[in-house]
CSV table of C-alpha atoms and ligand atoms in Angstrom, one decimal:
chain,number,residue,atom,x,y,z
A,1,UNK,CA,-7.8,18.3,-0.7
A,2,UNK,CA,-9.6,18.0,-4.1
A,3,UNK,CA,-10.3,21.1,-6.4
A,4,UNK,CA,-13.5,20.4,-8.9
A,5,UNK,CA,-12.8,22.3,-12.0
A,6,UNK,CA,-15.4,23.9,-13.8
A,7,UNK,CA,-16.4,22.7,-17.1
A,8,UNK,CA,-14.6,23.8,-20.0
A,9,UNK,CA,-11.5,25.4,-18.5
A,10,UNK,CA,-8.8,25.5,-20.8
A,11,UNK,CA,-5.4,23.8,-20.2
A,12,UNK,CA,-3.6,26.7,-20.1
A,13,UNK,CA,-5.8,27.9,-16.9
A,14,UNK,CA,-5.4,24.3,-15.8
A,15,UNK,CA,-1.3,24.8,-15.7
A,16,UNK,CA,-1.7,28.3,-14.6
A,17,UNK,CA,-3.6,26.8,-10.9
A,18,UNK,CA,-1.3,23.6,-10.8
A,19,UNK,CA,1.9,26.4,-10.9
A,20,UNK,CA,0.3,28.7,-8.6
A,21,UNK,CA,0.2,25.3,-5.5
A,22,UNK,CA,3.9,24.3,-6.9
A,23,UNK,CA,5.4,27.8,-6.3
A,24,UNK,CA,3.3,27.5,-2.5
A,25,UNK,CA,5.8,24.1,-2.0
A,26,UNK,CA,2.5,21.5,-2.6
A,27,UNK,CA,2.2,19.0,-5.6
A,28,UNK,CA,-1.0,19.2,-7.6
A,29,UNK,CA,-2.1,16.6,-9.4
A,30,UNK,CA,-4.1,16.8,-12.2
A,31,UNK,CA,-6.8,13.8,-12.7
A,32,UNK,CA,-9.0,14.2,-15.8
A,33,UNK,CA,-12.2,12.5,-15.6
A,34,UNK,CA,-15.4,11.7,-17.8
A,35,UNK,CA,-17.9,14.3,-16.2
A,36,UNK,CA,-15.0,16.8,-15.0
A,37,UNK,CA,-11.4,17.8,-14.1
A,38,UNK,CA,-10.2,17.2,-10.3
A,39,UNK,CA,-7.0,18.7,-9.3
A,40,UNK,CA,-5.4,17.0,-5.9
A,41,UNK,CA,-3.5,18.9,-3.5
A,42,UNK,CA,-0.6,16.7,-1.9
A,43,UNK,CA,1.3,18.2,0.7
A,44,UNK,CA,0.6,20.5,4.0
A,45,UNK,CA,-2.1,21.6,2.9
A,46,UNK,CA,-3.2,23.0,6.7
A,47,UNK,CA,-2.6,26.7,6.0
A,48,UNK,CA,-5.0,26.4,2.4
A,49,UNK,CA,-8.4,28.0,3.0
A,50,UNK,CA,-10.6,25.4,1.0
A,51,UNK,CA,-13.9,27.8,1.1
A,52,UNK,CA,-11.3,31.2,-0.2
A,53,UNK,CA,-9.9,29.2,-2.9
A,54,UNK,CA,-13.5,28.6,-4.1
A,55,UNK,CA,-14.6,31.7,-3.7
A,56,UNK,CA,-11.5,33.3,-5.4
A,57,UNK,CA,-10.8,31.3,-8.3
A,58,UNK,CA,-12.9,31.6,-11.3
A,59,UNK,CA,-11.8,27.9,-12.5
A,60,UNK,CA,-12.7,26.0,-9.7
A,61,UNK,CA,-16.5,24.9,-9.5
A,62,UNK,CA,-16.3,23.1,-5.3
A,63,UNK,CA,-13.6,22.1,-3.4
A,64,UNK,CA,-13.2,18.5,-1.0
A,65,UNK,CA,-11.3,17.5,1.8
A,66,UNK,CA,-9.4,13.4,1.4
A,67,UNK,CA,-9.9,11.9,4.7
A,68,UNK,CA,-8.0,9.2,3.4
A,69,UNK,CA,-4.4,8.7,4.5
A,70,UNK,CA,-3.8,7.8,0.5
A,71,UNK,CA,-4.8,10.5,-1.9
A,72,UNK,CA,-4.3,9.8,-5.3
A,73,UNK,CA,-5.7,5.9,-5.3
A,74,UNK,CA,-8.7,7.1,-3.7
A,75,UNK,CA,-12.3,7.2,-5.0
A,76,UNK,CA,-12.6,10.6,-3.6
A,77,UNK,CA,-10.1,11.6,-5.9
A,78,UNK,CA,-11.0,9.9,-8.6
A,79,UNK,CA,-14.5,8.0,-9.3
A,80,UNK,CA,-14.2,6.4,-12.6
A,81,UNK,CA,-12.2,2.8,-12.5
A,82,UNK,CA,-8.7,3.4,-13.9
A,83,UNK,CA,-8.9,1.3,-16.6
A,84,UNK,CA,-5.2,-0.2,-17.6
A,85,UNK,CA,-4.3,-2.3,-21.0
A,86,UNK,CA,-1.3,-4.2,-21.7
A,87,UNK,CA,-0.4,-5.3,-25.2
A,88,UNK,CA,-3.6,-7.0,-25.7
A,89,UNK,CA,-4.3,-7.1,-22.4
A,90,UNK,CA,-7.3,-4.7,-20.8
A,91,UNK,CA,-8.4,-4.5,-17.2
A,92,UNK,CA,-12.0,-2.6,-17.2
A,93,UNK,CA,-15.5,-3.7,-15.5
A,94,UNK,CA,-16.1,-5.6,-18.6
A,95,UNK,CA,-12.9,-7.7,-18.7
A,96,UNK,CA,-11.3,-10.6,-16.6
A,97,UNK,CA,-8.0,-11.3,-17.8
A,98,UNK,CA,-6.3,-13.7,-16.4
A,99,UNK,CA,-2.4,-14.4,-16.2
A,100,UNK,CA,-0.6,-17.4,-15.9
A,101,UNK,CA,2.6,-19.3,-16.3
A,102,UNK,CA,4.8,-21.0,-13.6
A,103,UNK,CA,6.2,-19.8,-10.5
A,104,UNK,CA,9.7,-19.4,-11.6
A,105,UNK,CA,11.4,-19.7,-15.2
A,106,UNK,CA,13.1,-22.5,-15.2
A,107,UNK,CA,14.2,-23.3,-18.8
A,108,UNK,CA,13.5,-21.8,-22.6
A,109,UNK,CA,11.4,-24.8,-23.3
A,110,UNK,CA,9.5,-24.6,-20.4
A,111,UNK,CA,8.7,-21.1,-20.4
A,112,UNK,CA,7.5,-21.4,-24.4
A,113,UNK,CA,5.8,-24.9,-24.4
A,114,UNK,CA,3.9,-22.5,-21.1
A,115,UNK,CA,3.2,-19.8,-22.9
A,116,UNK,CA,1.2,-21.3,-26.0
A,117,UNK,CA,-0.7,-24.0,-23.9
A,118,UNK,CA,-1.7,-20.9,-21.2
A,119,UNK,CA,-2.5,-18.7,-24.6
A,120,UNK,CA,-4.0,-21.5,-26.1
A,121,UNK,CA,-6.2,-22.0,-23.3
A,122,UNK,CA,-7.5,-18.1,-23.1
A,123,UNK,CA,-4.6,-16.3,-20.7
A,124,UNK,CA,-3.9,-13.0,-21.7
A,125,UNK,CA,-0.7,-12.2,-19.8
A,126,UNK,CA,2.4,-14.3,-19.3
A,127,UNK,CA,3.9,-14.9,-15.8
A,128,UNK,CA,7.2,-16.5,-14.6
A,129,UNK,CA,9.9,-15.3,-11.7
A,130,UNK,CA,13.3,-15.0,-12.9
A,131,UNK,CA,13.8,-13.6,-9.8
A,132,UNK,CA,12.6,-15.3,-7.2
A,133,UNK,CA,12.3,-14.2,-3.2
A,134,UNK,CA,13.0,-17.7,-1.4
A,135,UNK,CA,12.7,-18.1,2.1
A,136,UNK,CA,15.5,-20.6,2.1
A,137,UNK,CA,19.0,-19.3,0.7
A,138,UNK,CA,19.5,-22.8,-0.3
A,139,UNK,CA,16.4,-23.0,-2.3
A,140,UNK,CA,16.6,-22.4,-6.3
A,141,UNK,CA,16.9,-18.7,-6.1
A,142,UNK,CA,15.6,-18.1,-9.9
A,143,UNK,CA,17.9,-18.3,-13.2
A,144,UNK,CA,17.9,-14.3,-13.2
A,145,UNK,CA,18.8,-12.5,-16.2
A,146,UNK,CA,19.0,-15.6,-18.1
A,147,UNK,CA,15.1,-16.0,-16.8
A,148,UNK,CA,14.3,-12.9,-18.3
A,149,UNK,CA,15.6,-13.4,-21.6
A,150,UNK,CA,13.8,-16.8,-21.8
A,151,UNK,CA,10.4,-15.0,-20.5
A,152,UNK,CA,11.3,-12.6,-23.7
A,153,UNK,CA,11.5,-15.3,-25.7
A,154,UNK,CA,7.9,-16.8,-25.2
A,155,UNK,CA,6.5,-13.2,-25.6
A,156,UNK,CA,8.1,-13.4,-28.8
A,157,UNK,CA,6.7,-16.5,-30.0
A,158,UNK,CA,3.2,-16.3,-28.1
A,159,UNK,CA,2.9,-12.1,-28.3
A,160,UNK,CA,1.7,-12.8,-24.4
A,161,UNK,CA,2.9,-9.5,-22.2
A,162,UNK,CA,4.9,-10.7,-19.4
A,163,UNK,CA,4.5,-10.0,-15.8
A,164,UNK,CA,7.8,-10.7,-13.6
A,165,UNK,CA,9.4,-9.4,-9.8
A,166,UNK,CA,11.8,-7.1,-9.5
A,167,UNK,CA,13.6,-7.3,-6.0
A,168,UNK,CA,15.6,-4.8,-5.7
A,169,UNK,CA,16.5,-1.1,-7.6
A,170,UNK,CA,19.6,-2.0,-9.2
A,171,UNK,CA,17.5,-4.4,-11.5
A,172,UNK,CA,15.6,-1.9,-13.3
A,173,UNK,CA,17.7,-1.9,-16.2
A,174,UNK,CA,17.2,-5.5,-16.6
A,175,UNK,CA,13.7,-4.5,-16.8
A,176,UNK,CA,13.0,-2.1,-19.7
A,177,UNK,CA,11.5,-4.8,-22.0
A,178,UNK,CA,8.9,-6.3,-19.1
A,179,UNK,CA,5.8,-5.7,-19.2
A,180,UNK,CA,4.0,-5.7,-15.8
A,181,UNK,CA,6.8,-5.4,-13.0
A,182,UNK,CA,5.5,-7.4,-10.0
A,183,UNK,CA,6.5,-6.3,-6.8
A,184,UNK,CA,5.8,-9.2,-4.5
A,185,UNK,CA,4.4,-9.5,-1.3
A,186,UNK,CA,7.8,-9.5,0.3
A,187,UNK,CA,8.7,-6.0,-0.9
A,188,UNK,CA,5.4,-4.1,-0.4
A,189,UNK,CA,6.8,-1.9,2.4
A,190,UNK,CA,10.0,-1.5,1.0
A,191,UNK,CA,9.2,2.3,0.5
A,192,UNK,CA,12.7,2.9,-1.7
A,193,UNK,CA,11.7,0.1,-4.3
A,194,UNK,CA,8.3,1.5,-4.5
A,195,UNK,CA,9.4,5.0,-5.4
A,196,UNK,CA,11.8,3.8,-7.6
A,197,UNK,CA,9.5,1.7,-9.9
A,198,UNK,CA,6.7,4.0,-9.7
A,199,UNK,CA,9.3,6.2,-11.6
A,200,UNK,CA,10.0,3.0,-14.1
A,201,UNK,CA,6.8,4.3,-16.3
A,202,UNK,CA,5.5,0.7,-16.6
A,203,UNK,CA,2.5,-0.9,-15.5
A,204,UNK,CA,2.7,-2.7,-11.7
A,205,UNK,CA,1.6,-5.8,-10.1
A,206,UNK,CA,1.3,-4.4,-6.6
A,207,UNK,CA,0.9,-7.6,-4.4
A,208,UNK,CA,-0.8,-7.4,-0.8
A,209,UNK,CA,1.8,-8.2,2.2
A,210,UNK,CA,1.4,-11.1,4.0
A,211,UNK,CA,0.7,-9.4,7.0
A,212,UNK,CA,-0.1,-6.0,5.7
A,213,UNK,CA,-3.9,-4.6,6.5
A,214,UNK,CA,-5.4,-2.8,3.3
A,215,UNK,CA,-4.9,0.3,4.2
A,216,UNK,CA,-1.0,-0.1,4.2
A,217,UNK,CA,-1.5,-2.0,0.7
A,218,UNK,CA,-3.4,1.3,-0.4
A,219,UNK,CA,-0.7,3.7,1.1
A,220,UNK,CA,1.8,1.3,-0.8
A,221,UNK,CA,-0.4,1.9,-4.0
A,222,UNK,CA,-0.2,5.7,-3.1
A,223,UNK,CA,4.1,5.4,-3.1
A,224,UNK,CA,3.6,4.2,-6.7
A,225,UNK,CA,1.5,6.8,-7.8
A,226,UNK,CA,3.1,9.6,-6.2
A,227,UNK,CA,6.0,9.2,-8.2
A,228,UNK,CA,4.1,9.2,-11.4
A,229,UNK,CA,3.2,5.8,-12.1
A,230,UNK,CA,-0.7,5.5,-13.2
A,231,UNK,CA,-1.1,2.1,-14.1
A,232,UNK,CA,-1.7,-0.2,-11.0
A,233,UNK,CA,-2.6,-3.4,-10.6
A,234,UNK,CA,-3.6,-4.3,-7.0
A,235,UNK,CA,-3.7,-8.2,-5.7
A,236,UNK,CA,-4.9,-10.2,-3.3
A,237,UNK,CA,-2.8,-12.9,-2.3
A,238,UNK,CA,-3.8,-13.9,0.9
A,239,UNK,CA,-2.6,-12.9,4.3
A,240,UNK,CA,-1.6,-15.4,6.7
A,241,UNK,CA,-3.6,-16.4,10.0
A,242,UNK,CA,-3.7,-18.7,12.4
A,243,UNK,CA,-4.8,-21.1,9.7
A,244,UNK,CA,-2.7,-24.0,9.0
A,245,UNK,CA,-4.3,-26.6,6.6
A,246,UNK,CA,-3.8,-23.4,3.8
A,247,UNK,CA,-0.5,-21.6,3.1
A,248,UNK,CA,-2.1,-18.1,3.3
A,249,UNK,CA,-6.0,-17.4,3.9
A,250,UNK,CA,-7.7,-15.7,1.1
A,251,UNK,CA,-9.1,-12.1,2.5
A,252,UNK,CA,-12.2,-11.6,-0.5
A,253,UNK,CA,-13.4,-9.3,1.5
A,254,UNK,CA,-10.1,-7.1,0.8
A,255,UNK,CA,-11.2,-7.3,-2.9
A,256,UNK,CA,-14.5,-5.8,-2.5
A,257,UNK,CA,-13.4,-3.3,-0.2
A,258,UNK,CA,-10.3,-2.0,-2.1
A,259,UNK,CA,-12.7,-1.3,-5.1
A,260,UNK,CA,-14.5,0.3,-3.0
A,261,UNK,CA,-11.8,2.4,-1.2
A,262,UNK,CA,-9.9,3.1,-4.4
A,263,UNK,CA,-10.0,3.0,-8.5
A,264,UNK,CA,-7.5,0.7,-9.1
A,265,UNK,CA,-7.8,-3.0,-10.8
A,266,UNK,CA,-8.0,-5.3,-8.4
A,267,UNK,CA,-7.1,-9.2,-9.3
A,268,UNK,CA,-7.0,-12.1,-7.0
A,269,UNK,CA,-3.8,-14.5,-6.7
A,270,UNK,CA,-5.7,-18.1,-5.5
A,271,UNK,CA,-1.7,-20.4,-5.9
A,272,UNK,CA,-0.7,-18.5,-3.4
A,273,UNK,CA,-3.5,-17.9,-1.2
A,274,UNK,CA,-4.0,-21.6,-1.1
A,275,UNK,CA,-1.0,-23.5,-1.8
A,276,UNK,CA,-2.9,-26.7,-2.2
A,277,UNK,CA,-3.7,-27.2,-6.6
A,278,UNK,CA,-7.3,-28.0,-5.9
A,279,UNK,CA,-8.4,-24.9,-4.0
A,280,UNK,CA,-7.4,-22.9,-7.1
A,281,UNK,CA,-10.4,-23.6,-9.6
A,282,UNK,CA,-13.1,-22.8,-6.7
A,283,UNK,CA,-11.2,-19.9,-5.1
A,284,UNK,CA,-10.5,-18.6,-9.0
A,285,UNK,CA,-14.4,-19.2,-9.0
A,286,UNK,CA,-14.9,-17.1,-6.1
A,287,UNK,CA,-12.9,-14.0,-7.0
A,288,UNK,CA,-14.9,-14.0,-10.4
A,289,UNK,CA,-17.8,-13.6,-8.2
A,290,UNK,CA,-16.9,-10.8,-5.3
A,291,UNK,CA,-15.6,-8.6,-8.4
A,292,UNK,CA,-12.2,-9.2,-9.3
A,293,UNK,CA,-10.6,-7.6,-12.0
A,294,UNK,CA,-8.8,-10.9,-12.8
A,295,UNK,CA,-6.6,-13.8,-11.9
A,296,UNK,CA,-3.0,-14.9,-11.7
A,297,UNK,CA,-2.7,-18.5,-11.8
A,298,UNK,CA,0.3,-20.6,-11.1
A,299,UNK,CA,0.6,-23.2,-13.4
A,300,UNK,CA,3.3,-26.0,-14.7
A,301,UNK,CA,4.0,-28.4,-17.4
A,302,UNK,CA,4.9,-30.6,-14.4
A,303,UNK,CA,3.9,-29.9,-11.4
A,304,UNK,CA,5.4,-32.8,-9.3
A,305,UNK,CA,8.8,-31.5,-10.9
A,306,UNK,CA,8.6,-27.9,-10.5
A,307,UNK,CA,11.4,-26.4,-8.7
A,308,UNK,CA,9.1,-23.7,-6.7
A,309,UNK,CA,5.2,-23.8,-5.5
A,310,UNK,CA,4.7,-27.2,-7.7
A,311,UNK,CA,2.0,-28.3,-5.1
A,312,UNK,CA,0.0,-25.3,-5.7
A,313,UNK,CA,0.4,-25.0,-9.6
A,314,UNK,CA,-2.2,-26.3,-11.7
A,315,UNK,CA,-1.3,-28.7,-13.9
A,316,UNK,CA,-1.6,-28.0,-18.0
A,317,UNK,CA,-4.7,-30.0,-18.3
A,318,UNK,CA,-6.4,-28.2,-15.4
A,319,UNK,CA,-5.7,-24.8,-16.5
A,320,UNK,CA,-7.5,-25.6,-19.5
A,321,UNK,CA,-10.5,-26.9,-17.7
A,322,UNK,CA,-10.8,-24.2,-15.0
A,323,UNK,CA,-10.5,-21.6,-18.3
A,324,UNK,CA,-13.4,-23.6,-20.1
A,325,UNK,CA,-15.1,-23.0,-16.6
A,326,UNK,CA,-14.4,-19.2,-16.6
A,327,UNK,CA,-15.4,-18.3,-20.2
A,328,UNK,CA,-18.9,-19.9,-19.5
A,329,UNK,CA,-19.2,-18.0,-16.2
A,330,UNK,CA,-17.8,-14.7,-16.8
A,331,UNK,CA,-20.2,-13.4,-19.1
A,332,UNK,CA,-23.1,-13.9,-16.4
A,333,UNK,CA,-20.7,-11.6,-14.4
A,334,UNK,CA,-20.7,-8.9,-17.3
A,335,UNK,CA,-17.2,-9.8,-18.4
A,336,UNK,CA,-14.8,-11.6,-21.3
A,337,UNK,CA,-12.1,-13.5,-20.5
B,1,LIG,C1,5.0,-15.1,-7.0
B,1,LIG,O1,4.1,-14.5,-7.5
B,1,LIG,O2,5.7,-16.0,-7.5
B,1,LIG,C2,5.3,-14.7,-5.6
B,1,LIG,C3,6.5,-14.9,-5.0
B,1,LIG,O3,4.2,-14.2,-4.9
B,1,LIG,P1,4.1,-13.5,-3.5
B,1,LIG,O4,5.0,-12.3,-3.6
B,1,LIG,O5,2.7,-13.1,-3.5
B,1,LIG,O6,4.5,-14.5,-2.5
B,2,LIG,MN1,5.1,-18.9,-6.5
């Protein structure tokens, strides 16, 4: 349920109403807004007579039921695009910043020769997995710590923010200096993590499961935010399906729906959707076009050498082509790279 303040109301009257639900056992969430003040009830909120509360308080212009399963993610709650910026980095219906970098870190001079080519080229965020979920335990499994002081390192020398996956709670610490924590598609359900880093007061790369419908990436979105954290990123990163000749199958629908649905940032993850290099420039072509917020783009100073997802990364060269590509047609989308 959504309360619609009136215009005007002061603060104070604002903490008096929030107290008033608290002491009742619900959460009430305040969401400021442009045109007006919306305060969200969370919780059973069964026994609340919507129409009484109108009629009773003097601060409250109408009042809304959330059909939605998630509350605080929705449009009903909250019309206005949550707009989110990163060091230089903004997310808004006027921006499309894309984020690069190679699957995993695998050396200082990788990572930093990475970072300036990718900023060189027009990326605006950093990636790079010291951390990496493998499906083999024999695979490289990331260079962990050690990753994340070298990801440090190119933020140093490139000012890039960095974007990286946490796997598990007890890594948080290793995190206060990261910019963007990822949580991968691996972990979306994995409810503890979520409440955990939604309490981390950073910014989150929420990534679609890969057999998770929208709704559960929403209600995953909804975790995050209940515990405080305002600054979500959503991304598409395709779903698997029947489809063999592609590692994952790229749901663009998802992306228009979920801005529909909800006022998060949505950005579109083409490496992994496809796994095949060449699919990435028209797929990052197509995302542009159905109204992503962005990109993340796998790439690698070489490829054929990479020790994770080197057939989907985009070579150096490449990146800087598909970026030429997507400064000249962003702006005939409304948006800056
Ligand atoms: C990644 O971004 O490197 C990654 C592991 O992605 P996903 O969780 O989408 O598979
Ligand atoms: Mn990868």
């Amino acid at each position: 349920m959504i309360f619609i303040l009136k215009r005007g109301v002061s603060q104070e009257q604002v903490d008096k109403f929030v107290a008033g639900w608290e002491q009742q056992g619900l959460s009430a969430f305040v969401r400021p807004g442009t045109e007006h003040t919306a305060v969200c009830l969370i919780g059973n909120t069964a026994h609340v007579d919507m129409e009484r509360v109108v009629e009773l308080e003097p601060i409250v212009d109408y009042a809304r039921r959330v059909t939605e399963p998630y509350k605080l993610v929705s449009r009903t709650v909250q019309q206005e695009n949550t707009i989110i910026r990163v060091g230089g980095a903004e997310y808004s219906p006027s921006t499309f910043p894309v984020i690069s970098g190679p699957c995993s870190v695998e050396s200082e001079e990788q990572v930093v020769l990475i970072a300036k080519r990718i900023k060189a080229a027009g990326a605006r965020l950093l990636r790079g997995g010291a951390f990496k979920p493998r499906t083999s335990p024999y695979s490289f499994q990331g260079l962990g710590e050690e990753g994340l002081r070298f990801l440090l390192t190119a933020k140093q020398e490139t000012g890039l923010p960095i974007v990286t996956e946490i796997m598990n709670q007890t890594q948080i610490p290793l995190f206060e200096d990261v910019d963007v924590v990822q949580i991968g598609a691996r972990n979306m359900q994995n409810f503890d993590l979520l409440k955990a880093v939604g309490r981390m007061g950073k910014t989150v790369l929420l990534k679609r499961g890969l057999a998770n419908t929208i709704e559960e990436l929403l209600m995953s979105a909804e975790y995050l935010m209940s515990e405080g954290c305002e600054n979500i990123i959503l991304c598409e990163r395709g779903i698997r399906t029947f489809e063999t000749m592609t590692r994952n199958t790229l749901d663009l629908s998802a992306v228009v729906l979920l801005k529909q649905k909800c006022h998060l940032p949505v950005i579109v993850d083409p490496s992994h959707a496809a796994g095949i290099r060449s699919l990435v420039p028209p797929l990052s072509k197509a995302a542009l076009a159905v109204g992503a917020d962005g990109l993340m783009v796998e790439t690698h100073n070489d490829p054929a050498k990479a020790l994770c997802d080197g057939a989907q990364s985009l070579d150096l060269d490449m990146f800087d082509k598909l970026m030429d590509d997507l400064k000249t047609r962003a702006p005939l989308e409304g948006r800056t790279i």
